[in-house]
Each structure stands twice: as structure tokens, then as C-alpha cells.
PDB file of C-alpha atoms and ligand atoms in Angstrom:
ATOM      1  CA  MET A   1     -15.045  -3.606 -13.244  1.00 66.00           C
ATOM      2  CA  LYS A   2     -13.875  -3.547 -17.124  1.00 89.00           C
ATOM      3  CA  ARG A   3     -11.993  -0.171 -17.602  1.00 97.00           C
ATOM      4  CA  LEU A   4      -9.163   0.726 -14.905  1.00 98.00           C
ATOM      5  CA  LEU A   5      -7.456   3.899 -14.272  1.00 98.00           C
ATOM      6  CA  ILE A   6      -4.473   4.026 -12.037  1.00 98.00           C
ATOM      7  CA  VAL A   7      -3.917   7.339 -10.481  1.00 98.00           C
ATOM      8  CA  GLY A   8       0.066   7.349  -8.888  1.00 96.00           C
ATOM      9  CA  ALA A   9       0.982   4.527 -11.012  1.00 97.00           C
ATOM     10  CA  GLY A  10       4.864   4.924 -10.324  1.00 95.00           C
ATOM     11  CA  GLY A  11       4.898   3.869  -7.343  1.00 93.00           C
ATOM     12  CA  GLN A  12       5.923   1.026  -4.831  1.00 94.00           C
ATOM     13  CA  ILE A  13       2.410  -0.949  -5.237  1.00 96.00           C
ATOM     14  CA  GLY A  14       1.382   1.548  -8.778  1.00 96.00           C
ATOM     15  CA  SER A  15       4.378  -0.464 -10.438  1.00 94.00           C
ATOM     16  CA  GLU A  16       3.664  -3.976  -9.824  1.00 96.00           C
ATOM     17  CA  LEU A  17      -0.368  -3.525  -9.926  1.00 98.00           C
ATOM     18  CA  THR A  18      -0.277  -2.128 -13.408  1.00 97.00           C
ATOM     19  CA  LYS A  19       1.432  -5.163 -14.255  1.00 96.00           C
ATOM     20  CA  LEU A  20      -1.422  -7.498 -12.579  1.00 97.00           C
ATOM     21  CA  LEU A  21      -4.188  -5.542 -14.029  1.00 97.00           C
ATOM     22  CA  ARG A  22      -3.234  -5.454 -17.607  1.00 97.00           C
ATOM     23  CA  GLN A  23      -2.113  -9.245 -17.598  1.00 96.00           C
ATOM     24  CA  LYS A  24      -6.198  -9.529 -15.876  1.00 96.00           C
ATOM     25  CA  TYR A  25      -8.308  -7.483 -17.950  1.00 96.00           C
ATOM     26  CA  GLY A  26      -6.187  -6.586 -21.473  1.00 97.00           C
ATOM     27  CA  ASN A  27      -3.178  -4.119 -21.568  1.00 97.00           C
ATOM     28  CA  GLU A  28      -5.398  -2.005 -23.469  1.00 97.00           C
ATOM     29  CA  ASN A  29      -8.115  -1.699 -20.825  1.00 98.00           C
ATOM     30  CA  VAL A  30      -5.660  -0.410 -17.685  1.00 98.00           C
ATOM     31  CA  VAL A  31      -4.395   3.212 -18.392  1.00 98.00           C
ATOM     32  CA  CYS A  32      -1.650   4.386 -15.785  1.00 98.00           C
ATOM     33  CA  SER A  33      -1.103   7.554 -14.640  1.00 98.00           C
ATOM     34  CA  ASP A  34       1.578   9.880 -12.702  1.00 97.00           C
ATOM     35  CA  LEU A  35       2.645  12.990 -12.074  1.00 96.00           C
ATOM     36  CA  ARG A  36       6.146  12.094 -13.208  1.00 94.00           C
ATOM     37  CA  PRO A  37       6.366  10.406 -16.958  1.00 96.00           C
ATOM     38  CA  LEU A  38       6.335   6.625 -16.639  1.00 96.00           C
ATOM     39  CA  LYS A  39       8.212   5.099 -18.735  1.00 95.00           C
ATOM     40  CA  GLY A  40       9.850   1.697 -19.029  1.00 93.00           C
ATOM     41  CA  GLU A  41       8.327  -1.747 -20.660  1.00 92.00           C
ATOM     42  CA  ILE A  42       5.902  -2.568 -17.096  1.00 92.00           C
ATOM     43  CA  TYR A  43       3.669   1.421 -18.159  1.00 96.00           C
ATOM     44  CA  GLU A  44       4.390   1.088 -22.414  1.00 96.00           C
ATOM     45  CA  SER A  45       2.326  -1.685 -22.394  1.00 96.00           C
ATOM     46  CA  GLY A  46      -0.840  -0.176 -22.553  1.00 97.00           C
ATOM     47  CA  PRO A  47      -2.220   3.763 -22.499  1.00 98.00           C
ATOM     48  CA  ILE A  48      -0.016   5.908 -20.486  1.00 98.00           C
ATOM     49  CA  GLU A  49      -1.567   9.502 -19.074  1.00 98.00           C
ATOM     50  CA  ARG A  50       0.546  12.573 -16.901  1.00 97.00           C
ATOM     51  CA  ILE A  51      -1.870  13.746 -14.170  1.00 98.00           C
ATOM     52  CA  ASP A  52      -1.536  16.108 -11.332  1.00 97.00           C
ATOM     53  CA  SER A  53      -4.517  13.678  -9.163  1.00 95.00           C
ATOM     54  CA  THR A  54      -4.893  17.188  -7.117  1.00 96.00           C
ATOM     55  CA  GLN A  55      -6.765  18.978 -10.230  1.00 97.00           C
ATOM     56  CA  ILE A  56      -9.660  17.230 -11.283  1.00 98.00           C
ATOM     57  CA  THR A  57     -10.052  18.197 -14.551  1.00 98.00           C
ATOM     58  CA  GLN A  58      -7.070  16.339 -15.491  1.00 98.00           C
ATOM     59  CA  ILE A  59      -8.918  13.073 -13.348  1.00 98.00           C
ATOM     60  CA  ILE A  60     -12.175  13.821 -15.211  1.00 98.00           C
ATOM     61  CA  GLU A  61     -10.750  14.253 -18.331  1.00 98.00           C
ATOM     62  CA  ALA A  62      -8.512  10.694 -18.448  1.00 98.00           C
ATOM     63  CA  VAL A  63     -11.937   9.263 -17.059  1.00 98.00           C
ATOM     64  CA  LYS A  64     -14.003  10.331 -20.225  1.00 98.00           C
ATOM     65  CA  LYS A  65     -11.413  10.069 -22.247  1.00 98.00           C
ATOM     66  CA  TYR A  66     -11.006   5.702 -21.758  1.00 98.00           C
ATOM     67  CA  ASP A  67     -14.736   5.208 -20.067  1.00 98.00           C
ATOM     68  CA  ILE A  68     -13.396   4.215 -17.188  1.00 98.00           C
ATOM     69  CA  ASP A  69     -15.409   1.738 -14.766  1.00 97.00           C
ATOM     70  CA  ALA A  70     -12.990   2.069 -11.686  1.00 98.00           C
ATOM     71  CA  ILE A  71      -9.971   4.598 -10.595  1.00 98.00           C
ATOM     72  CA  PHE A  72      -7.204   3.056  -8.028  1.00 98.00           C
ATOM     73  CA  ASN A  73      -5.796   6.295  -6.166  1.00 98.00           C
ATOM     74  CA  LEU A  74      -2.608   4.789  -5.013  1.00 97.00           C
ATOM     75  CA  ALA A  75      -1.136   8.960  -4.731  1.00 95.00           C
ATOM     76  CA  ALA A  76       0.260   9.205  -1.272  1.00 94.00           C
ATOM     77  CA  ILE A  77       3.126  11.112   0.191  1.00 94.00           C
ATOM     78  CA  LEU A  78       4.089   8.138   2.568  1.00 93.00           C
ATOM     79  CA  SER A  79       4.787   8.326   6.877  1.00 93.00           C
ATOM     80  CA  ALA A  80       7.805   9.969   7.409  1.00 93.00           C
ATOM     81  CA  THR A  81       8.259  12.419   4.796  1.00 94.00           C
ATOM     82  CA  ALA A  82       4.569  13.683   4.884  1.00 95.00           C
ATOM     83  CA  GLU A  83       6.299  14.769   8.872  1.00 95.00           C
ATOM     84  CA  LEU A  84       8.723  16.871   7.303  1.00 95.00           C
ATOM     85  CA  ASN A  85       6.541  18.309   5.524  1.00 97.00           C
ATOM     86  CA  PRO A  86       2.741  18.032   6.470  1.00 97.00           C
ATOM     87  CA  MET A  87       0.905  20.107   3.917  1.00 97.00           C
ATOM     88  CA  LEU A  88       2.306  18.118   1.447  1.00 97.00           C
ATOM     89  CA  GLY A  89       1.219  15.091   2.698  1.00 97.00           C
ATOM     90  CA  TRP A  90      -2.470  16.954   3.449  1.00 98.00           C
ATOM     91  CA  ASN A  91      -2.654  17.929  -0.611  1.00 97.00           C
ATOM     92  CA  VAL A  92      -1.827  15.053  -2.059  1.00 97.00           C
ATOM     93  CA  GLY A  93      -3.324  12.518   0.321  1.00 97.00           C
ATOM     94  CA  ILE A  94      -6.605  14.418   0.371  1.00 98.00           C
ATOM     95  CA  GLY A  95      -6.614  16.027  -2.644  1.00 97.00           C
ATOM     96  CA  SER A  96      -5.827  13.362  -4.469  1.00 98.00           C
ATOM     97  CA  LEU A  97      -9.357  11.081  -2.939  1.00 98.00           C
ATOM     98  CA  VAL A  98     -11.668  13.779  -3.211  1.00 98.00           C
ATOM     99  CA  ASN A  99     -10.805  14.140  -6.608  1.00 98.00           C
ATOM    100  CA  CYS A 100     -11.483  10.452  -7.091  1.00 98.00           C
ATOM    101  CA  LEU A 101     -13.906  10.107  -5.134  1.00 98.00           C
ATOM    102  CA  GLU A 102     -15.735  13.466  -6.982  1.00 98.00           C
ATOM    103  CA  THR A 103     -15.119  12.304  -9.813  1.00 98.00           C
ATOM    104  CA  ALA A 104     -16.141   8.725  -9.531  1.00 98.00           C
ATOM    105  CA  ARG A 105     -19.926   9.987  -8.243  1.00 98.00           C
ATOM    106  CA  LEU A 106     -20.516  12.223 -11.887  1.00 98.00           C
ATOM    107  CA  PHE A 107     -19.304   9.396 -13.871  1.00 98.00           C
ATOM    108  CA  ASN A 108     -20.010   6.154 -11.605  1.00 98.00           C
ATOM    109  CA  CYS A 109     -17.035   4.769 -11.063  1.00 98.00           C
ATOM    110  CA  ALA A 110     -15.459   2.017  -8.414  1.00 98.00           C
ATOM    111  CA  VAL A 111     -12.735   3.704  -6.580  1.00 98.00           C
ATOM    112  CA  PHE A 112      -9.994   2.667  -4.714  1.00 98.00           C
ATOM    113  CA  THR A 113      -7.534   4.237  -2.248  1.00 98.00           C
ATOM    114  CA  PRO A 114      -5.198   1.951  -0.295  1.00 98.00           C
ATOM    115  CA  SER A 115      -5.179   3.211   3.967  1.00 98.00           C
ATOM    116  CA  SER A 116      -2.564   1.942   6.023  1.00 98.00           C
ATOM    117  CA  ILE A 117      -1.751   0.398  10.295  1.00 97.00           C
ATOM    118  CA  GLY A 118      -0.720   4.102   9.883  1.00 97.00           C
ATOM    119  CA  ALA A 119      -4.204   5.404  10.360  1.00 98.00           C
ATOM    120  CA  PHE A 120      -3.869   3.902  14.219  1.00 98.00           C
ATOM    121  CA  GLY A 121      -2.063   5.596  17.020  1.00 97.00           C
ATOM    122  CA  PRO A 122      -1.149   5.349  20.359  1.00 96.00           C
ATOM    123  CA  SER A 123      -4.660   5.210  21.641  1.00 97.00           C
ATOM    124  CA  THR A 124      -5.251   2.132  19.434  1.00 97.00           C
ATOM    125  CA  PRO A 125      -4.663  -1.141  21.252  1.00 97.00           C
ATOM    126  CA  LEU A 126      -1.499  -2.482  19.584  1.00 96.00           C
ATOM    127  CA  ASP A 127      -2.505  -5.835  20.237  1.00 97.00           C
ATOM    128  CA  GLY A 128      -4.572  -7.978  18.127  1.00 98.00           C
ATOM    129  CA  THR A 129      -5.917  -3.677  16.828  1.00 98.00           C
ATOM    130  CA  PRO A 130      -9.433  -4.786  15.878  1.00 98.00           C
ATOM    131  CA  GLN A 131     -11.141  -3.696  12.981  1.00 98.00           C
ATOM    132  CA  ASP A 132     -13.600  -1.166  14.124  1.00 98.00           C
ATOM    133  CA  THR A 133     -11.267   0.382  17.132  1.00 98.00           C
ATOM    134  CA  ILE A 134     -10.210   4.196  18.720  1.00 98.00           C
ATOM    135  CA  GLN A 135      -8.130   5.898  15.386  1.00 98.00           C
ATOM    136  CA  ARG A 136      -6.116   8.996  17.011  1.00 98.00           C
ATOM    137  CA  PRO A 137      -3.112   8.932  15.090  1.00 97.00           C
ATOM    138  CA  GLY A 138       0.081  10.874  15.500  1.00 95.00           C
ATOM    139  CA  THR A 139       1.009  11.553  12.078  1.00 96.00           C
ATOM    140  CA  ILE A 140      -0.353  14.063   9.688  1.00 97.00           C
ATOM    141  CA  TYR A 141       0.056  10.643   7.291  1.00 97.00           C
ATOM    142  CA  GLY A 142      -2.197   8.809   9.558  1.00 97.00           C
ATOM    143  CA  VAL A 143      -4.593  11.532   9.648  1.00 98.00           C
ATOM    144  CA  THR A 144      -4.671  12.081   5.755  1.00 98.00           C
ATOM    145  CA  LYS A 145      -5.932   8.178   6.490  1.00 98.00           C
ATOM    146  CA  VAL A 146      -8.338   8.062   9.111  1.00 98.00           C
ATOM    147  CA  THR A 147     -10.089  11.037   6.608  1.00 98.00           C
ATOM    148  CA  GLY A 148      -9.656   9.303   3.338  1.00 98.00           C
ATOM    149  CA  GLU A 149     -11.587   6.169   5.416  1.00 98.00           C
ATOM    150  CA  LEU A 150     -14.364   8.666   6.857  1.00 98.00           C
ATOM    151  CA  LEU A 151     -15.030  10.150   3.102  1.00 98.00           C
ATOM    152  CA  SER A 152     -15.218   6.951   1.078  1.00 98.00           C
ATOM    153  CA  ASP A 153     -17.784   5.438   3.660  1.00 98.00           C
ATOM    154  CA  TYR A 154     -19.349   8.450   3.112  1.00 98.00           C
ATOM    155  CA  TYR A 155     -19.436   8.803  -0.283  1.00 98.00           C
ATOM    156  CA  PHE A 156     -20.872   5.128  -0.782  1.00 98.00           C
ATOM    157  CA  LYS A 157     -23.628   6.135   1.972  1.00 98.00           C
ATOM    158  CA  ARG A 158     -24.502   9.008   1.231  1.00 98.00           C
ATOM    159  CA  PHE A 159     -24.006   8.922  -3.124  1.00 98.00           C
ATOM    160  CA  GLY A 160     -23.918   5.103  -3.537  1.00 98.00           C
ATOM    161  CA  VAL A 161     -20.345   5.582  -4.628  1.00 98.00           C
ATOM    162  CA  ASP A 162     -18.709   1.591  -4.942  1.00 98.00           C
ATOM    163  CA  ALA A 163     -15.390   2.938  -2.667  1.00 98.00           C
ATOM    164  CA  ARG A 164     -13.143   0.224  -1.495  1.00 98.00           C
ATOM    165  CA  SER A 165     -10.315   0.153   1.154  1.00 98.00           C
ATOM    166  CA  VAL A 166      -7.816  -2.029   2.810  1.00 98.00           C
ATOM    167  CA  ARG A 167      -5.298  -0.764   5.597  1.00 98.00           C
ATOM    168  CA  PHE A 168      -2.203  -2.235   4.704  1.00 98.00           C
ATOM    169  CA  PRO A 169       0.907  -2.970   6.465  1.00 98.00           C
ATOM    170  CA  GLY A 170       3.861  -2.534   5.616  1.00 97.00           C
ATOM    171  CA  LEU A 171       4.272  -3.787   2.062  1.00 97.00           C
ATOM    172  CA  ILE A 172       7.566  -4.885   0.675  1.00 98.00           C
ATOM    173  CA  SER A 173       8.830  -5.692  -2.819  1.00 97.00           C
ATOM    174  CA  ASN A 174      11.514  -5.711  -5.596  1.00 95.00           C
ATOM    175  CA  VAL A 175       9.728  -4.121  -8.186  1.00 92.00           C
ATOM    176  CA  THR A 176      10.166  -0.392  -6.726  1.00 88.00           C
ATOM    177  CA  LEU A 177      11.787   0.155  -3.995  1.00 87.00           C
ATOM    178  CA  PRO A 178       9.332   2.620  -1.627  1.00 85.00           C
ATOM    179  CA  GLY A 179      10.053   6.383  -0.474  1.00 85.00           C
ATOM    180  CA  GLY A 180      10.043   7.662   3.071  1.00 89.00           C
ATOM    181  CA  GLY A 181       7.965   5.063   4.932  1.00 93.00           C
ATOM    182  CA  THR A 182       8.731   3.976   8.001  1.00 96.00           C
ATOM    183  CA  THR A 183       8.272   0.155   7.226  1.00 96.00           C
ATOM    184  CA  ASP A 184      11.167   1.070   4.177  1.00 97.00           C
ATOM    185  CA  TYR A 185      14.070  -0.867   6.410  1.00 98.00           C
ATOM    186  CA  ALA A 186      12.133  -4.359   5.428  1.00 98.00           C
ATOM    187  CA  VAL A 187      12.607  -3.793   1.743  1.00 97.00           C
ATOM    188  CA  GLU A 188      16.195  -2.052   1.559  1.00 98.00           C
ATOM    189  CA  ILE A 189      17.740  -5.104   4.183  1.00 98.00           C
ATOM    190  CA  TYR A 190      17.117  -7.470   1.367  1.00 98.00           C
ATOM    191  CA  TYR A 191      18.595  -5.285  -1.114  1.00 97.00           C
ATOM    192  CA  ALA A 192      21.527  -4.666   1.568  1.00 98.00           C
ATOM    193  CA  ALA A 193      21.801  -8.620   2.303  1.00 98.00           C
ATOM    194  CA  ALA A 194      21.229  -9.146  -2.054  1.00 97.00           C
ATOM    195  CA  LYS A 195      24.163  -6.660  -2.514  1.00 97.00           C
ATOM    196  CA  GLY A 196      26.949  -8.207  -0.043  1.00 97.00           C
ATOM    197  CA  GLU A 197      26.556  -4.577   2.084  1.00 98.00           C
ATOM    198  CA  LYS A 198      25.996  -3.710   5.380  1.00 98.00           C
ATOM    199  CA  PHE A 199      22.841  -2.176   6.738  1.00 98.00           C
ATOM    200  CA  ILE A 200      21.584  -0.013   9.045  1.00 98.00           C
ATOM    201  CA  CYS A 201      18.475  -0.274  10.272  1.00 98.00           C
ATOM    202  CA  PRO A 202      16.653   2.630  11.538  1.00 98.00           C
ATOM    203  CA  LEU A 203      14.456   1.322  13.722  1.00 98.00           C
ATOM    204  CA  ASN A 204      15.330  -0.793  16.980  1.00 98.00           C
ATOM    205  CA  GLU A 205      15.539  -4.557  17.022  1.00 98.00           C
ATOM    206  CA  ASN A 206      12.166  -5.410  19.021  1.00 98.00           C
ATOM    207  CA  THR A 207      10.236  -2.892  16.523  1.00 98.00           C
ATOM    208  CA  GLN A 208       7.584  -5.537  16.013  1.00 98.00           C
ATOM    209  CA  LEU A 209       4.989  -3.940  13.085  1.00 98.00           C
ATOM    210  CA  ASP A 210       2.842  -5.504  10.694  1.00 98.00           C
ATOM    211  CA  MET A 211       3.823  -6.868   7.447  1.00 98.00           C
ATOM    212  CA  MET A 212       3.250  -8.136   3.771  1.00 98.00           C
ATOM    213  CA  TYR A 213       4.929  -8.791   0.301  1.00 98.00           C
ATOM    214  CA  MET A 214       3.553  -7.355  -2.370  1.00 98.00           C
ATOM    215  CA  PRO A 215       2.034 -10.366  -4.384  1.00 98.00           C
ATOM    216  CA  ASP A 216      -0.489 -10.732  -1.174  1.00 98.00           C
ATOM    217  CA  ALA A 217      -1.347  -7.192  -0.954  1.00 98.00           C
ATOM    218  CA  LEU A 218      -2.096  -6.669  -4.869  1.00 98.00           C
ATOM    219  CA  ASN A 219      -4.489 -10.220  -4.901  1.00 98.00           C
ATOM    220  CA  ALA A 220      -5.935  -8.190  -1.563  1.00 98.00           C
ATOM    221  CA  ILE A 221      -7.156  -5.440  -3.847  1.00 98.00           C
ATOM    222  CA  VAL A 222      -8.005  -7.316  -6.809  1.00 98.00           C
ATOM    223  CA  ASN A 223      -9.892 -10.099  -4.398  1.00 98.00           C
ATOM    224  CA  LEU A 224     -12.158  -6.977  -2.263  1.00 98.00           C
ATOM    225  CA  MET A 225     -12.934  -4.997  -5.567  1.00 98.00           C
ATOM    226  CA  GLU A 226     -14.274  -8.205  -6.980  1.00 97.00           C
ATOM    227  CA  ALA A 227     -15.985  -9.523  -4.134  1.00 98.00           C
ATOM    228  CA  ASP A 228     -19.712  -9.167  -3.777  1.00 97.00           C
ATOM    229  CA  PRO A 229     -20.984  -6.076  -2.487  1.00 97.00           C
ATOM    230  CA  LYS A 230     -23.502  -7.694  -0.480  1.00 97.00           C
ATOM    231  CA  LYS A 231     -21.196  -9.510   1.744  1.00 96.00           C
ATOM    232  CA  LEU A 232     -19.150  -6.686   2.662  1.00 97.00           C
ATOM    233  CA  VAL A 233     -20.248  -5.253   6.289  1.00 97.00           C
ATOM    234  CA  HIS A 234     -17.162  -2.581   6.259  1.00 98.00           C
ATOM    235  CA  ARG A 235     -15.375  -1.214   3.132  1.00 97.00           C
ATOM    236  CA  ASN A 236     -13.479   2.038   4.624  1.00 97.00           C
ATOM    237  CA  SER A 237     -11.550   0.243   5.919  1.00 98.00           C
ATOM    238  CA  PHE A 238     -10.351  -4.030   5.700  1.00 98.00           C
ATOM    239  CA  ASN A 239      -7.568  -5.011   8.644  1.00 98.00           C
ATOM    240  CA  VAL A 240      -5.225  -7.206   6.307  1.00 98.00           C
ATOM    241  CA  THR A 241      -1.783  -8.490   7.268  1.00 98.00           C
ATOM    242  CA  ALA A 242       0.284 -11.947   6.376  1.00 98.00           C
ATOM    243  CA  MET A 243       2.962 -11.700   9.458  1.00 98.00           C
ATOM    244  CA  HIS A 244       3.881  -9.428  12.016  1.00 98.00           C
ATOM    245  CA  PHE A 245       8.657  -9.070  12.835  1.00 98.00           C
ATOM    246  CA  THR A 246      10.966  -6.993  14.199  1.00 98.00           C
ATOM    247  CA  PRO A 247      14.282  -5.885  12.343  1.00 98.00           C
ATOM    248  CA  LYS A 248      15.676  -8.778  14.699  1.00 98.00           C
ATOM    249  CA  GLU A 249      13.514 -11.273  13.784  1.00 98.00           C
ATOM    250  CA  ILE A 250      13.729 -10.761   9.216  1.00 98.00           C
ATOM    251  CA  TYR A 251      17.689 -10.333  10.224  1.00 98.00           C
ATOM    252  CA  ALA A 252      17.969 -13.503  11.335  1.00 98.00           C
ATOM    253  CA  GLU A 253      16.060 -15.132   8.355  1.00 98.00           C
ATOM    254  CA  ILE A 254      18.463 -13.806   5.976  1.00 98.00           C
ATOM    255  CA  LYS A 255      21.229 -14.388   7.647  1.00 98.00           C
ATOM    256  CA  LYS A 256      20.126 -18.431   7.189  1.00 98.00           C
ATOM    257  CA  HIS A 257      20.702 -17.851   3.627  1.00 98.00           C
ATOM    258  CA  CYS A 258      23.877 -14.670   3.920  1.00 98.00           C
ATOM    259  CA  PRO A 259      25.731 -15.908   6.749  1.00 98.00           C
ATOM    260  CA  ASP A 260      28.120 -13.049   6.118  1.00 97.00           C
ATOM    261  CA  PHE A 261      24.920 -10.453   5.970  1.00 98.00           C
ATOM    262  CA  VAL A 262      25.776  -7.444   8.815  1.00 98.00           C
ATOM    263  CA  MET A 263      23.359  -5.188  10.281  1.00 98.00           C
ATOM    264  CA  GLU A 264      23.752  -2.279  12.505  1.00 98.00           C
ATOM    265  CA  TYR A 265      21.567  -0.164  14.231  1.00 98.00           C
ATOM    266  CA  LYS A 266      20.804   3.348  13.700  1.00 98.00           C
ATOM    267  CA  VAL A 267      17.699   4.757  14.821  1.00 98.00           C
ATOM    268  CA  ASP A 268      15.693   7.339  13.196  1.00 97.00           C
ATOM    269  CA  PRO A 269      13.718   9.148  15.650  1.00 96.00           C
ATOM    270  CA  ILE A 270      10.762  10.655  13.577  1.00 94.00           C
ATOM    271  CA  LYS A 271      10.410   6.667  12.038  1.00 96.00           C
ATOM    272  CA  GLN A 272      10.701   4.906  15.808  1.00 97.00           C
ATOM    273  CA  SER A 273       8.478   7.286  17.159  1.00 96.00           C
ATOM    274  CA  ILE A 274       5.775   6.563  13.530  1.00 96.00           C
ATOM    275  CA  ALA A 275       6.558   2.640  14.568  1.00 97.00           C
ATOM    276  CA  ASP A 276       6.225   3.388  18.322  1.00 97.00           C
ATOM    277  CA  SER A 277       2.639   4.883  17.709  1.00 96.00           C
ATOM    278  CA  TRP A 278       1.525   1.646  15.172  1.00 97.00           C
ATOM    279  CA  PRO A 279       0.164  -1.752  15.550  1.00 97.00           C
ATOM    280  CA  ASN A 280       2.132  -4.701  16.781  1.00 97.00           C
ATOM    281  CA  TRP A 281      -0.098  -6.656  14.725  1.00 97.00           C
ATOM    282  CA  MET A 282      -3.619  -6.522  13.340  1.00 98.00           C
ATOM    283  CA  ASP A 283      -7.055  -8.740  13.459  1.00 98.00           C
ATOM    284  CA  ASP A 284      -7.806  -8.948  10.442  1.00 98.00           C
ATOM    285  CA  SER A 285     -10.476 -11.732  10.431  1.00 98.00           C
ATOM    286  CA  CYS A 286     -13.191  -9.358   8.500  1.00 98.00           C
ATOM    287  CA  ALA A 287     -11.312  -9.015   5.753  1.00 98.00           C
ATOM    288  CA  ARG A 288     -10.804 -13.054   5.989  1.00 98.00           C
ATOM    289  CA  LYS A 289     -14.804 -13.679   6.976  1.00 98.00           C
ATOM    290  CA  GLU A 290     -16.130 -11.049   3.722  1.00 98.00           C
ATOM    291  CA  TRP A 291     -14.162 -11.550   0.751  1.00 98.00           C
ATOM    292  CA  GLY A 292     -12.150 -14.059   1.392  1.00 98.00           C
ATOM    293  CA  PHE A 293      -8.795 -12.732   2.017  1.00 98.00           C
ATOM    294  CA  LYS A 294      -5.810 -15.553   2.073  1.00 98.00           C
ATOM    295  CA  PRO A 295      -2.062 -13.989   1.908  1.00 98.00           C
ATOM    296  CA  GLU A 296       0.354 -16.974   1.016  1.00 98.00           C
ATOM    297  CA  PHE A 297       3.144 -15.431   2.002  1.00 98.00           C
ATOM    298  CA  ASP A 298       5.122 -15.624   5.266  1.00 98.00           C
ATOM    299  CA  LEU A 299       8.480 -14.450   6.764  1.00 98.00           C
ATOM    300  CA  ALA A 300      10.510 -17.532   5.546  1.00 98.00           C
ATOM    301  CA  SER A 301       9.120 -18.179   1.865  1.00 98.00           C
ATOM    302  CA  MET A 302       8.610 -14.048   1.274  1.00 98.00           C
ATOM    303  CA  THR A 303      12.717 -14.234   2.507  1.00 98.00           C
ATOM    304  CA  VAL A 304      13.582 -17.068  -0.002  1.00 98.00           C
ATOM    305  CA  ASP A 305      11.844 -15.089  -3.583  1.00 98.00           C
ATOM    306  CA  MET A 306      13.200 -11.673  -2.046  1.00 98.00           C
ATOM    307  CA  LEU A 307      16.827 -13.133  -2.007  1.00 98.00           C
ATOM    308  CA  THR A 308      16.815 -15.221  -5.005  1.00 98.00           C
ATOM    309  CA  ILE A 309      15.022 -12.627  -6.913  1.00 97.00           C
ATOM    310  CA  LEU A 310      17.928 -10.115  -6.013  1.00 97.00           C
ATOM    311  CA  LYS A 311      20.775 -11.907  -6.193  1.00 97.00           C
ATOM    312  CA  LYS A 312      19.898 -12.357  -9.611  1.00 97.00           C
ATOM    313  CA  ARG A 313      18.929  -8.825 -10.449  1.00 96.00           C
ATOM    314  CA  PHE A 314      23.146  -7.538  -8.345  1.00 95.00           C
ATOM    315  CA  ALA A 315      24.704 -10.859  -9.823  1.00 92.00           C
ATOM    316  CA  LYS A 316      28.614  -9.644 -10.399  1.00 76.00           C
TER     317      LYS A 316
HETATM  318  C1  VAH B 401       4.685   3.955   5.579  1.00 93.34           C
HETATM  319  N1  VAH B 401       5.053   2.030   4.075  1.00 93.34           N
HETATM  320  O1  VAH B 401       5.784   3.435   6.475  1.00 93.34           O
HETATM  321  C2  VAH B 401       3.830   2.821   4.564  1.00 93.34           C
HETATM  322  C3  VAH B 401       2.508   1.674   5.020  1.00 93.34           C
HETATM  323  C4  VAH B 401       1.752   0.569   6.587  1.00 93.34           C
HETATM  324  C5  VAH B 401       3.737   1.994   6.478  1.00 93.34           C
HETATM  325  O2  VAH B 401       1.588   2.954   4.998  1.00 93.34           O
HETATM  326  O3  VAH B 401       4.926   4.717   5.395  1.00 93.34           O
END
């Protein structure tokens, strides 16, 4: 990979992926783009383009202008928001993916598109969810993710497009807040604790979900995209996870550092029904075997890092 285009760079993953890829490959070799204007030093350190990724001509124009080798397609409407506007979820998720795959086919680019634990559903084995298993998600977000996996594998097999993907768990970060995801609570709880505010959790206390700290997610993306293709048995999409916990467990971990922190529960029925249909924990042995996936953060070390950074940011 030499010259990279990030589509949907303004989101939770995109803002930090822009920074990491520019550090690794050079500011001028990483073009960040979004439908919304991209402002701030993360983006202004290199080329910025305004791209509506549901319009293929805009992606093609950028790929030709910058002679792009790899496209990181991060445009998506997250699970809970998409349930309120299914056609928007479909049009953005699939529209962007098809356009990135077609552009990649025409201009010989590699493509990374994140999938998600949302690609699984209630009939999937929820404990130790296998790499290859039944995928009948009950959300439009999940439908776009399964479609994306199938289409990406088709473009690889039919046209030789180097398409790769991981099924991310809930991602926790401290740069850009996620918007409209079922797992957003695991980010928002740290912000509330760092600000000394009460937190109202939208999931019930025993809702176990796979999670990962953003530094591990970013390394997974780079390591997969740089992996030797001859060693890849799978491509779209690899299970990857770093930890799994319930609201009760993350609350107890935060309380070790913020003894006065208070969390109460007000279950959001949409988010709860989505979370109940997702795995309790995934088996990610294929990612570890085929391209050396190895996360570094667990709940304890992530909590220390998140609270240290956020308490400094919100210090009065
Ligand atoms: C969501 N954060 O909650 C996203 C993610 C695994 C969940 O796909 O929709």
C-alpha cells in the first residue's frame, strides 16, 4: 500500500485511522474524505476531499487524481440509527461499498471495509461464535454487513479485487464519539465518569458484548491489509475481539478509579433487542492464525488509558 484513500474519514474509526496511516505512510500519501467538511489538525495535515461515497464518480475522481492503491471504506450508518431509517442505512452502507469495489476493480486498488458483530443474529451460536457460521441478522445494519462480506468475497473471487475485512466488536475510543451504535454506551460511560457526571446505561446490566480499544482496532486494520495474501484462508470477514464485558463489569472497573461514579439503567428497547441478538463472545482464532492478530488492551488497561486521557481533557 502506498497511496491511500479513506472514505468516511470523519467518523469514530476514520478520525484515528487518518492519523495512524499518515504517521505510517506519510501525510501526503493519505487522502481523507467525507460527505461532511473535515476540519482540524488530524485532517489538515494532508490532502482532504469532499466525497459523497454513494456517488461513484466522486470516488473515481479521487482515485485518479491521487493514483490511489488502497481504499478504506468506512462510510456506514450504525446499528441503532439505521433501525430508525433502514433505507438510509442500506443506501449508505451498500452504496458506498459497491462504489468502492467497482472503483477498485477498474483501477486495481485494494479495499478494506469493516464488518461487525452485527453481521450475526439470534440463530448464530452466541458463545464462541465461530469464524464460519450462520448469519441471519435481524437489523438493516446487519443485513448491510452480511451483504458487504458476500459482495467483497465475490469481487475477490470473480475479479481478483484484493478486498479484506474484519468483524469489529464494539469499539471504544477517546477522539471522536461514535454516533448511533448499540455499543456506544461503552464509550459514553467513560466520558461521564471523567466529567464526574451520573451515567444512564441503555442496556441491562448483564448484556455481554465483545469490545475492543481503538488502538487495537487500528493495528488490526493495518496488519490485515499488509498481511501476505497467500496466508489468507478467509478474507471477508475475520472475527476479531479483545475482550467481552457487561455494563455491570465495566461499571465496577471504572469505580476502582472513580469511587463516587454513579450509573443507573434506563433500557433502550431498540438497543437492547439489537444487543441481545449479537454474540456474547466470538472465536477469533482464524485472525490470530492467518495474519497474527493480537490485541494489547484488556478492560483494566483500557480503563486506565481512557480515564487518564479524558480526565486531563475535562480538568476544570
Ligand atoms: C454499533 N459500534 O454499535 C457499532 C458496531 C459492534 C457494534 O458495529 O452499531
